[in-house]
Amino acid sequence: MYSKLIQFIREWYQTKGFIPLHEPHFKEIDRKYVLDAIDSTFVSSVGEYVDRFEQGLAQYLGAKYAVAMVNGTTALQVALRVAGVEQNDEVITQGLTFVATANAIVHNNAVPVFVDVNRETLGLCPRALETFLDHNGKKNARGTINKNTGNRIAAIVPMHTFGHPCKMKQILEIADHWNLSVVEDSAEALGSKILKKQCATFGKLGVLSFNGNKTITCGGGGAIITNNQAIAKKARHLTTTAKIPHKWAFVHDEIGYNYRLPNLNAALACAQLEQLDGILADKRHLANAYEALFKEAKWGHFVTEPSGCTSNYWLNTIITQDKNHRDDFLERTNEFGIMTRPAWELIPDLQIYKKCQTDTLGNARWLAQRIVNLPSSARANV
Ligand SMILES: *Cc1c(COP(=O)(O)O)cnc(C)c1O
């Protein structure tokens, strides 16, 4: 049974060599734009490619504004800050996520709280969120307070795991009821949609990543997506050292950050954006082929896009019967040069986040023992 899978993957990628989990996809146009940025001498934080990428990305997503940044983690940090997260505030996110989600909360001197995920979407579970707030939340003049700690709960960060959209409708309703901002961690979900609406456009703000392992990449990069002009303006200002625009004077009105995406990276990002639809189409072909292949397999079921959603299938995922089957699967595939990977350790299980409040995390624990990610790159010729 492993041999069938291994043979399929080798044929798909047409190679006898090592097959990585997710490779960047570069063509002549990537080279062309990067060289053009070098020739222009505008390689740093100002330049035409930055504006062009922001406009192109916003347009692609059907959003009003995109603010490009050096990576997804800093974009998330600034998104939380402009969403109103302050020192000692609490931010609710999911236990099953990449560590950057939690780090960005702490970078604002705020405290993460981890709730469970949904077994279908692998993302934040609306029912777990509602239960947590019903048990722990109370409203007063300061907003929503966590009865255990007396701290304000300021925001919710759902994360679209491996590109599968969370149940945003329910999450937004709960957020609305408790008057909490939603910042979507869409780092893994560029091009994923719920009905026809793009991920990263549901919350007050959405965040994307263009790291080397993501759907498209510009080396390192990230963006904040929003329809709110004041928020976009504030994010742009804060990330350009909060400098008041002036021909020569250096006046800064806040302690800002140097987080803007360099033009050199933005050139690559522009080239990648032009290839996004082709990449998504090829990834979807692969996901369909995996789904067919795993139909008869007893040792794992393939995770398909939630109903009503379009996933970008960033990382194809199977859920094995149990931890032993998972470990066996990881051993057997990696042994043959096919890179596969388990889910992250649950963030509240890391020593650095051990003290954070959680719910039971039942589904997150169940999934974390069973998830395996499969090679998911778009093929080189698309
Ligand atoms: C990749 C990723 C990030 C961070 O993006 P970087 O660009 O690597 O900083 C944040 N959250 C999630 C869920 C991610 O997968």
CSV table of C-alpha atoms and ligand atoms in Angstrom, one decimal:
chain,number,residue,atom,x,y,z
A,1,MET,CA,0.0,0.0,0.0
A,2,TYR,CA,2.9,2.3,0.7
A,3,SER,CA,4.4,1.3,-2.6
A,4,LYS,CA,1.3,2.5,-4.4
A,5,LEU,CA,1.5,5.9,-2.8
A,6,ILE,CA,5.2,6.3,-3.3
A,7,GLN,CA,4.9,5.2,-7.0
A,8,PHE,CA,2.0,7.7,-7.5
A,9,ILE,CA,4.0,10.6,-6.0
A,10,ARG,CA,7.1,9.8,-8.0
A,11,GLU,CA,5.1,9.7,-11.2
A,12,TRP,CA,3.3,12.9,-10.4
A,13,TYR,CA,6.5,14.8,-9.9
A,14,GLN,CA,8.5,12.8,-12.5
A,15,THR,CA,11.5,12.2,-10.3
A,16,LYS,CA,13.4,9.4,-8.6
A,17,GLY,CA,15.0,11.9,-6.3
A,18,PHE,CA,14.0,13.4,-2.9
A,19,ILE,CA,10.5,14.9,-2.9
A,20,PRO,CA,10.0,17.8,-0.5
A,21,LEU,CA,6.8,18.8,1.3
A,22,HIS,CA,6.4,22.2,-0.4
A,23,GLU,CA,8.8,23.8,-2.9
A,24,PRO,CA,8.8,27.3,-4.2
A,25,HIS,CA,7.8,27.6,-7.9
A,26,PHE,CA,10.0,29.9,-10.0
A,27,LYS,CA,9.9,30.7,-13.6
A,28,GLU,CA,11.5,33.2,-16.0
A,29,ILE,CA,9.1,36.0,-15.0
A,30,ASP,CA,10.4,35.8,-11.4
A,31,ARG,CA,14.0,36.3,-12.5
A,32,LYS,CA,12.9,39.2,-14.8
A,33,TYR,CA,11.1,41.2,-12.1
A,34,VAL,CA,13.8,40.7,-9.5
A,35,LEU,CA,16.5,41.8,-11.9
A,36,ASP,CA,14.4,44.8,-12.9
A,37,ALA,CA,14.1,45.8,-9.2
A,38,ILE,CA,17.9,45.5,-8.9
A,39,ASP,CA,18.5,47.6,-12.1
A,40,SER,CA,16.1,50.3,-10.8
A,41,THR,CA,18.3,50.6,-7.6
A,42,PHE,CA,15.0,50.6,-5.6
A,43,VAL,CA,15.7,47.5,-3.6
A,44,SER,CA,14.6,48.6,-0.2
A,45,SER,CA,11.4,49.7,1.5
A,46,VAL,CA,10.1,52.0,-1.1
A,47,GLY,CA,9.4,51.3,-4.8
A,48,GLU,CA,6.9,50.7,-7.5
A,49,TYR,CA,6.7,46.9,-7.0
A,50,VAL,CA,5.5,47.4,-3.4
A,51,ASP,CA,2.6,49.6,-4.5
A,52,ARG,CA,1.9,47.2,-7.5
A,53,PHE,CA,1.9,44.2,-5.2
A,54,GLU,CA,-0.4,45.7,-2.7
A,55,GLN,CA,-2.9,46.8,-5.3
A,56,GLY,CA,-2.7,43.5,-7.1
A,57,LEU,CA,-3.2,41.5,-4.0
A,58,ALA,CA,-6.1,43.6,-2.7
A,59,GLN,CA,-7.7,43.3,-6.1
A,60,TYR,CA,-7.2,39.5,-6.2
A,61,LEU,CA,-8.8,39.1,-2.8
A,62,GLY,CA,-11.7,41.6,-3.4
A,63,ALA,CA,-10.5,43.7,-0.5
A,64,LYS,CA,-9.9,47.4,-0.4
A,65,TYR,CA,-6.4,47.5,1.1
A,66,ALA,CA,-3.3,45.3,1.4
A,67,VAL,CA,-0.3,46.5,3.4
A,68,ALA,CA,2.8,44.4,2.6
A,69,MET,CA,5.3,43.5,5.3
A,70,VAL,CA,8.5,41.6,5.9
A,71,ASN,CA,6.8,38.4,7.0
A,72,GLY,CA,3.5,36.9,8.2
A,73,THR,CA,4.5,37.0,11.8
A,74,THR,CA,5.1,40.8,11.9
A,75,ALA,CA,1.9,41.3,9.9
A,76,LEU,CA,0.0,39.4,12.5
A,77,GLN,CA,1.7,41.3,15.3
A,78,VAL,CA,0.8,44.7,13.7
A,79,ALA,CA,-2.7,43.4,12.8
A,80,LEU,CA,-3.4,42.6,16.4
A,81,ARG,CA,-2.1,46.0,17.5
A,82,VAL,CA,-4.2,48.0,15.1
A,83,ALA,CA,-7.2,45.8,16.0
A,84,GLY,CA,-6.9,47.3,19.5
A,85,VAL,CA,-5.0,44.6,21.4
A,86,GLU,CA,-3.2,46.1,24.4
A,87,GLN,CA,-0.9,45.0,27.1
A,88,ASN,CA,-2.3,42.2,29.3
A,89,ASP,CA,-5.3,41.7,27.0
A,90,GLU,CA,-6.2,38.2,26.2
A,91,VAL,CA,-6.5,36.9,22.6
A,92,ILE,CA,-8.3,33.6,21.9
A,93,THR,CA,-6.8,31.3,19.2
A,94,GLN,CA,-6.7,27.6,18.5
A,95,GLY,CA,-4.4,25.1,20.2
A,96,LEU,CA,-3.5,23.5,16.9
A,97,THR,CA,-1.6,26.1,14.9
A,98,PHE,CA,1.9,27.2,14.0
A,99,VAL,CA,3.8,28.9,16.8
A,100,ALA,CA,3.8,32.3,15.0
A,101,THR,CA,0.1,32.8,15.8
A,102,ALA,CA,0.8,32.7,19.5
A,103,ASN,CA,4.1,34.5,19.3
A,104,ALA,CA,2.5,37.5,17.5
A,105,ILE,CA,0.0,37.8,20.4
A,106,VAL,CA,2.9,37.8,23.0
A,107,HIS,CA,4.8,40.3,20.9
A,108,ASN,CA,2.0,42.7,21.8
A,109,ASN,CA,2.5,41.9,25.5
A,110,ALA,CA,-0.9,40.2,25.3
A,111,VAL,CA,-1.8,36.7,26.5
A,112,PRO,CA,-3.0,33.8,24.3
A,113,VAL,CA,-5.8,31.6,25.3
A,114,PHE,CA,-6.2,28.3,23.4
A,115,VAL,CA,-9.5,26.7,22.5
A,116,ASP,CA,-10.3,23.6,20.5
A,117,VAL,CA,-10.5,23.0,16.7
A,118,ASN,CA,-13.2,21.5,14.6
A,119,ARG,CA,-12.5,18.0,13.2
A,120,GLU,CA,-13.8,18.8,9.8
A,121,THR,CA,-12.1,22.1,9.1
A,122,LEU,CA,-9.0,21.5,11.4
A,123,GLY,CA,-9.5,25.2,12.4
A,124,LEU,CA,-11.0,27.1,15.3
A,125,CYS,CA,-14.2,25.4,16.5
A,126,PRO,CA,-17.1,27.8,16.8
A,127,ARG,CA,-18.8,25.6,19.4
A,128,ALA,CA,-15.7,25.5,21.5
A,129,LEU,CA,-15.3,29.2,21.2
A,130,GLU,CA,-18.8,29.9,22.3
A,131,THR,CA,-18.6,27.4,25.2
A,132,PHE,CA,-15.4,29.0,26.3
A,133,LEU,CA,-16.9,32.5,26.3
A,134,ASP,CA,-20.1,31.4,27.9
A,135,HIS,CA,-18.2,29.9,30.8
A,136,ASN,CA,-15.4,32.5,31.2
A,137,GLY,CA,-16.6,35.7,29.7
A,138,LYS,CA,-18.5,38.5,31.2
A,139,LYS,CA,-19.3,41.9,29.7
A,140,ASN,CA,-18.7,45.1,31.6
A,141,ALA,CA,-17.8,48.8,30.7
A,142,ARG,CA,-14.3,47.8,29.7
A,143,GLY,CA,-15.5,45.2,27.2
A,144,THR,CA,-15.5,41.4,27.6
A,145,ILE,CA,-13.6,40.3,30.7
A,146,ASN,CA,-12.2,36.8,31.5
A,147,LYS,CA,-13.8,36.0,34.9
A,148,ASN,CA,-10.7,33.9,35.8
A,149,THR,CA,-8.1,36.5,35.3
A,150,GLY,CA,-9.9,39.9,35.3
A,151,ASN,CA,-8.2,40.7,32.0
A,152,ARG,CA,-10.0,42.0,29.0
A,153,ILE,CA,-10.5,39.6,26.1
A,154,ALA,CA,-9.7,41.7,23.0
A,155,ALA,CA,-9.7,39.6,19.9
A,156,ILE,CA,-10.1,36.2,18.3
A,157,VAL,CA,-7.6,34.7,15.8
A,158,PRO,CA,-9.0,31.8,13.8
A,159,MET,CA,-6.4,30.1,11.6
A,160,HIS,CA,-7.3,28.3,8.4
A,161,THR,CA,-5.2,25.1,8.9
A,162,PHE,CA,-3.3,23.9,5.9
A,163,GLY,CA,-5.6,26.1,3.8
A,164,HIS,CA,-9.0,24.7,4.8
A,165,PRO,CA,-11.3,27.6,5.8
A,166,CYS,CA,-12.6,27.8,9.3
A,167,LYS,CA,-16.4,28.2,9.9
A,168,MET,CA,-16.2,31.9,9.7
A,169,LYS,CA,-19.9,32.7,9.7
A,170,GLN,CA,-20.4,31.2,13.1
A,171,ILE,CA,-17.1,32.6,14.4
A,172,LEU,CA,-18.0,36.1,13.3
A,173,GLU,CA,-21.5,35.8,14.9
A,174,ILE,CA,-19.9,34.9,18.3
A,175,ALA,CA,-17.3,37.6,17.9
A,176,ASP,CA,-20.1,40.1,17.3
A,177,HIS,CA,-22.1,39.0,20.3
A,178,TRP,CA,-19.1,39.4,22.6
A,179,ASN,CA,-17.9,42.5,20.8
A,180,LEU,CA,-14.5,41.1,19.9
A,181,SER,CA,-12.3,41.9,16.9
A,182,VAL,CA,-11.5,39.0,14.5
A,183,VAL,CA,-8.0,38.8,13.0
A,184,GLU,CA,-7.8,36.0,10.5
A,185,ASP,CA,-4.5,34.2,10.4
A,186,SER,CA,-4.7,33.3,6.7
A,187,ALA,CA,-1.0,32.7,6.4
A,188,GLU,CA,-1.8,29.2,4.9
A,189,ALA,CA,-4.9,30.1,3.0
A,190,LEU,CA,-4.1,32.4,0.1
A,191,GLY,CA,-6.8,31.7,-2.5
A,192,SER,CA,-9.0,29.6,-0.2
A,193,LYS,CA,-12.7,30.7,-0.3
A,194,ILE,CA,-15.9,30.3,1.6
A,195,LEU,CA,-18.6,30.3,-1.1
A,196,LYS,CA,-17.1,33.0,-3.3
A,197,LYS,CA,-15.4,35.1,-0.6
A,198,GLN,CA,-11.7,34.9,-0.1
A,199,CYS,CA,-10.1,34.0,3.2
A,200,ALA,CA,-8.4,37.0,4.8
A,201,THR,CA,-11.4,39.2,4.0
A,202,PHE,CA,-13.8,37.9,6.7
A,203,GLY,CA,-12.3,39.5,9.8
A,204,LYS,CA,-11.6,43.1,10.7
A,205,LEU,CA,-8.2,42.2,9.4
A,206,GLY,CA,-6.7,39.3,7.6
A,207,VAL,CA,-3.0,38.3,7.5
A,208,LEU,CA,-1.1,36.4,4.8
A,209,SER,CA,2.4,35.0,4.6
A,210,PHE,CA,4.7,34.7,1.6
A,211,ASN,CA,7.4,32.6,3.3
A,212,GLY,CA,9.3,30.1,1.2
A,213,ASN,CA,7.0,27.2,2.1
A,214,LYS,CA,3.7,28.9,1.4
A,215,THR,CA,1.5,28.8,-1.7
A,216,ILE,CA,3.4,31.7,-3.3
A,217,THR,CA,6.6,33.2,-1.9
A,218,CYS,CA,8.8,36.3,-2.2
A,219,GLY,CA,11.5,34.8,0.0
A,220,GLY,CA,10.0,36.4,3.1
A,221,GLY,CA,6.9,38.5,3.1
A,222,GLY,CA,3.5,39.0,4.6
A,223,ALA,CA,0.5,41.3,4.3
A,224,ILE,CA,-2.4,42.8,6.2
A,225,ILE,CA,-5.7,42.8,4.4
A,226,THR,CA,-8.6,45.1,5.4
A,227,ASN,CA,-11.5,47.1,4.1
A,228,ASN,CA,-11.0,49.8,6.7
A,229,GLN,CA,-9.1,52.8,5.5
A,230,ALA,CA,-8.1,54.1,8.9
A,231,ILE,CA,-6.7,50.6,9.9
A,232,ALA,CA,-4.7,50.3,6.6
A,233,LYS,CA,-3.3,53.8,7.1
A,234,LYS,CA,-2.3,53.1,10.7
A,235,ALA,CA,-0.7,49.7,9.8
A,236,ARG,CA,1.3,51.4,7.0
A,237,HIS,CA,2.4,54.2,9.2
A,238,LEU,CA,3.4,52.0,12.2
A,239,THR,CA,5.5,49.7,9.9
A,240,THR,CA,7.4,52.5,8.3
A,241,THR,CA,8.9,53.7,11.6
A,242,ALA,CA,5.9,55.9,12.2
A,243,LYS,CA,7.6,58.6,10.2
A,244,ILE,CA,5.5,61.6,9.2
A,245,PRO,CA,5.9,61.9,5.4
A,246,HIS,CA,8.1,64.9,4.6
A,247,LYS,CA,10.7,65.7,2.0
A,248,TRP,CA,13.5,65.9,4.4
A,249,ALA,CA,12.5,66.1,8.1
A,250,PHE,CA,12.7,63.0,10.3
A,251,VAL,CA,9.7,63.3,12.6
A,252,HIS,CA,8.2,60.1,14.1
A,253,ASP,CA,5.1,60.3,16.1
A,254,GLU,CA,5.0,56.8,17.6
A,255,ILE,CA,7.5,54.1,18.4
A,256,GLY,CA,7.1,52.3,15.1
A,257,TYR,CA,8.6,49.3,13.4
A,258,ASN,CA,10.8,48.7,10.3
A,259,TYR,CA,8.5,46.0,9.0
A,260,ARG,CA,7.7,47.1,5.4
A,261,LEU,CA,8.4,44.7,2.5
A,262,PRO,CA,11.5,45.6,0.5
A,263,ASN,CA,10.9,46.4,-3.2
A,264,LEU,CA,13.3,43.6,-4.1
A,265,ASN,CA,11.0,41.1,-2.4
A,266,ALA,CA,7.9,42.8,-3.8
A,267,ALA,CA,9.2,42.3,-7.3
A,268,LEU,CA,9.2,38.6,-6.7
A,269,ALA,CA,5.8,38.8,-5.1
A,270,CYS,CA,4.4,40.5,-8.2
A,271,ALA,CA,5.7,37.8,-10.4
A,272,GLN,CA,4.3,35.1,-8.1
A,273,LEU,CA,0.9,36.7,-7.9
A,274,GLU,CA,0.7,36.4,-11.7
A,275,GLN,CA,1.2,32.7,-11.4
A,276,LEU,CA,-1.1,32.1,-8.4
A,277,ASP,CA,-4.1,30.8,-10.3
A,278,GLY,CA,-2.0,28.3,-12.2
A,279,ILE,CA,-0.4,27.1,-9.0
A,280,LEU,CA,-3.7,26.8,-7.3
A,281,ALA,CA,-5.1,24.8,-10.2
A,282,ASP,CA,-2.2,22.3,-10.2
A,283,LYS,CA,-2.5,21.9,-6.4
A,284,ARG,CA,-6.2,21.2,-6.8
A,285,HIS,CA,-5.4,18.5,-9.4
A,286,LEU,CA,-3.0,16.9,-6.9
A,287,ALA,CA,-5.5,17.0,-4.1
A,288,ASN,CA,-8.2,15.3,-6.3
A,289,ALA,CA,-5.7,12.6,-7.2
A,290,TYR,CA,-4.7,12.0,-3.6
A,291,GLU,CA,-8.4,11.9,-2.6
A,292,ALA,CA,-9.0,9.2,-5.3
A,293,LEU,CA,-5.9,7.3,-4.2
A,294,PHE,CA,-6.9,7.3,-0.5
A,295,LYS,CA,-10.6,6.3,-1.2
A,296,GLU,CA,-9.8,2.6,-0.7
A,297,ALA,CA,-7.0,3.0,1.9
A,298,LYS,CA,-7.8,1.7,5.4
A,299,TRP,CA,-4.9,3.4,7.0
A,300,GLY,CA,-5.9,7.0,6.6
A,301,HIS,CA,-8.6,9.3,5.2
A,302,PHE,CA,-7.8,12.3,3.1
A,303,VAL,CA,-8.9,15.7,4.3
A,304,THR,CA,-11.1,17.4,1.7
A,305,GLU,CA,-12.3,21.0,1.6
A,306,PRO,CA,-15.2,21.7,4.0
A,307,SER,CA,-18.6,21.8,2.3
A,308,GLY,CA,-19.3,25.2,0.6
A,309,CYS,CA,-15.6,26.0,0.7
A,310,THR,CA,-12.7,26.0,-1.8
A,311,SER,CA,-9.4,25.1,-0.2
A,312,ASN,CA,-6.1,26.1,-1.7
A,313,TYR,CA,-4.8,22.7,-0.5
A,314,TRP,CA,-1.7,24.3,0.7
A,315,LEU,CA,-0.6,21.1,2.5
A,316,ASN,CA,-2.5,17.9,1.6
A,317,THR,CA,-3.4,16.1,4.8
A,318,ILE,CA,-4.4,12.6,5.8
A,319,ILE,CA,-5.7,11.5,9.2
A,320,THR,CA,-4.4,8.1,10.2
A,321,GLN,CA,-6.1,5.6,12.5
A,322,ASP,CA,-3.9,6.3,15.5
A,323,LYS,CA,-0.4,7.5,16.5
A,324,ASN,CA,1.2,4.2,15.7
A,325,HIS,CA,-0.1,4.2,12.2
A,326,ARG,CA,1.0,7.8,11.8
A,327,ASP,CA,4.5,7.1,13.0
A,328,ASP,CA,4.7,4.1,10.7
A,329,PHE,CA,3.5,6.2,7.8
A,330,LEU,CA,6.1,8.9,8.6
A,331,GLU,CA,8.9,6.3,8.8
A,332,ARG,CA,8.0,4.5,5.6
A,333,THR,CA,7.6,7.5,3.4
A,334,ASN,CA,10.6,9.5,4.6
A,335,GLU,CA,12.7,6.4,4.3
A,336,PHE,CA,12.0,6.4,0.6
A,337,GLY,CA,12.8,10.0,0.1
A,338,ILE,CA,9.2,11.3,0.2
A,339,MET,CA,9.0,14.1,2.7
A,340,THR,CA,5.9,13.8,5.0
A,341,ARG,CA,5.4,15.5,8.3
A,342,PRO,CA,3.3,15.3,11.4
A,343,ALA,CA,1.2,18.2,12.8
A,344,TRP,CA,2.8,20.8,15.1
A,345,GLU,CA,3.0,20.1,18.8
A,346,LEU,CA,0.0,21.8,20.4
A,347,ILE,CA,1.1,25.3,21.3
A,348,PRO,CA,0.0,25.1,24.9
A,349,ASP,CA,2.0,21.9,25.3
A,350,LEU,CA,5.2,23.8,24.5
A,351,GLN,CA,7.1,24.8,27.7
A,352,ILE,CA,6.9,28.5,26.7
A,353,TYR,CA,3.1,28.4,26.6
A,354,LYS,CA,2.3,25.9,29.4
A,355,LYS,CA,0.8,28.5,31.7
A,356,CYS,CA,-1.8,29.7,29.2
A,357,GLN,CA,-5.5,29.0,29.7
A,358,THR,CA,-7.0,26.3,27.5
A,359,ASP,CA,-10.2,24.3,27.1
A,360,THR,CA,-10.0,20.5,26.9
A,361,LEU,CA,-8.6,20.7,23.4
A,362,GLY,CA,-10.1,17.3,22.7
A,363,ASN,CA,-10.2,17.4,18.9
A,364,ALA,CA,-6.8,19.2,18.7
A,365,ARG,CA,-5.2,16.4,20.7
A,366,TRP,CA,-6.9,13.7,18.7
A,367,LEU,CA,-5.9,15.3,15.4
A,368,ALA,CA,-2.3,16.2,16.5
A,369,GLN,CA,-1.6,12.4,17.0
A,370,ARG,CA,-3.0,11.4,13.6
A,371,ILE,CA,-2.3,14.2,11.0
A,372,VAL,CA,0.3,13.6,8.3
A,373,ASN,CA,1.1,16.2,5.6
A,374,LEU,CA,1.9,14.9,2.1
A,375,PRO,CA,4.1,16.5,-0.6
A,376,SER,CA,2.0,19.3,-2.0
A,377,SER,CA,4.1,21.5,-4.4
A,378,ALA,CA,2.7,22.7,-7.7
A,379,ARG,CA,4.6,21.0,-10.5
A,380,ALA,CA,7.5,22.8,-12.1
A,381,ASN,CA,5.9,23.0,-15.6
A,382,VAL,CA,2.7,24.8,-14.6
B,1,LIG,C1,3.6,30.6,8.1
B,1,LIG,C2,2.7,31.0,9.1
B,1,LIG,C3,2.8,32.2,9.8
B,1,LIG,C4,4.0,33.1,9.8
B,1,LIG,O1,4.4,33.6,8.6
B,1,LIG,P1,5.9,33.9,8.4
B,1,LIG,O2,5.9,34.7,7.1
B,1,LIG,O3,6.7,32.7,8.3
B,1,LIG,O4,6.4,34.8,9.5
B,1,LIG,C5,1.8,32.5,10.7
B,1,LIG,N1,0.8,31.7,11.0
B,1,LIG,C6,0.7,30.5,10.4
B,1,LIG,C7,-0.5,29.7,10.7
B,1,LIG,C8,1.6,30.1,9.4
B,1,LIG,O5,1.5,28.9,8.9
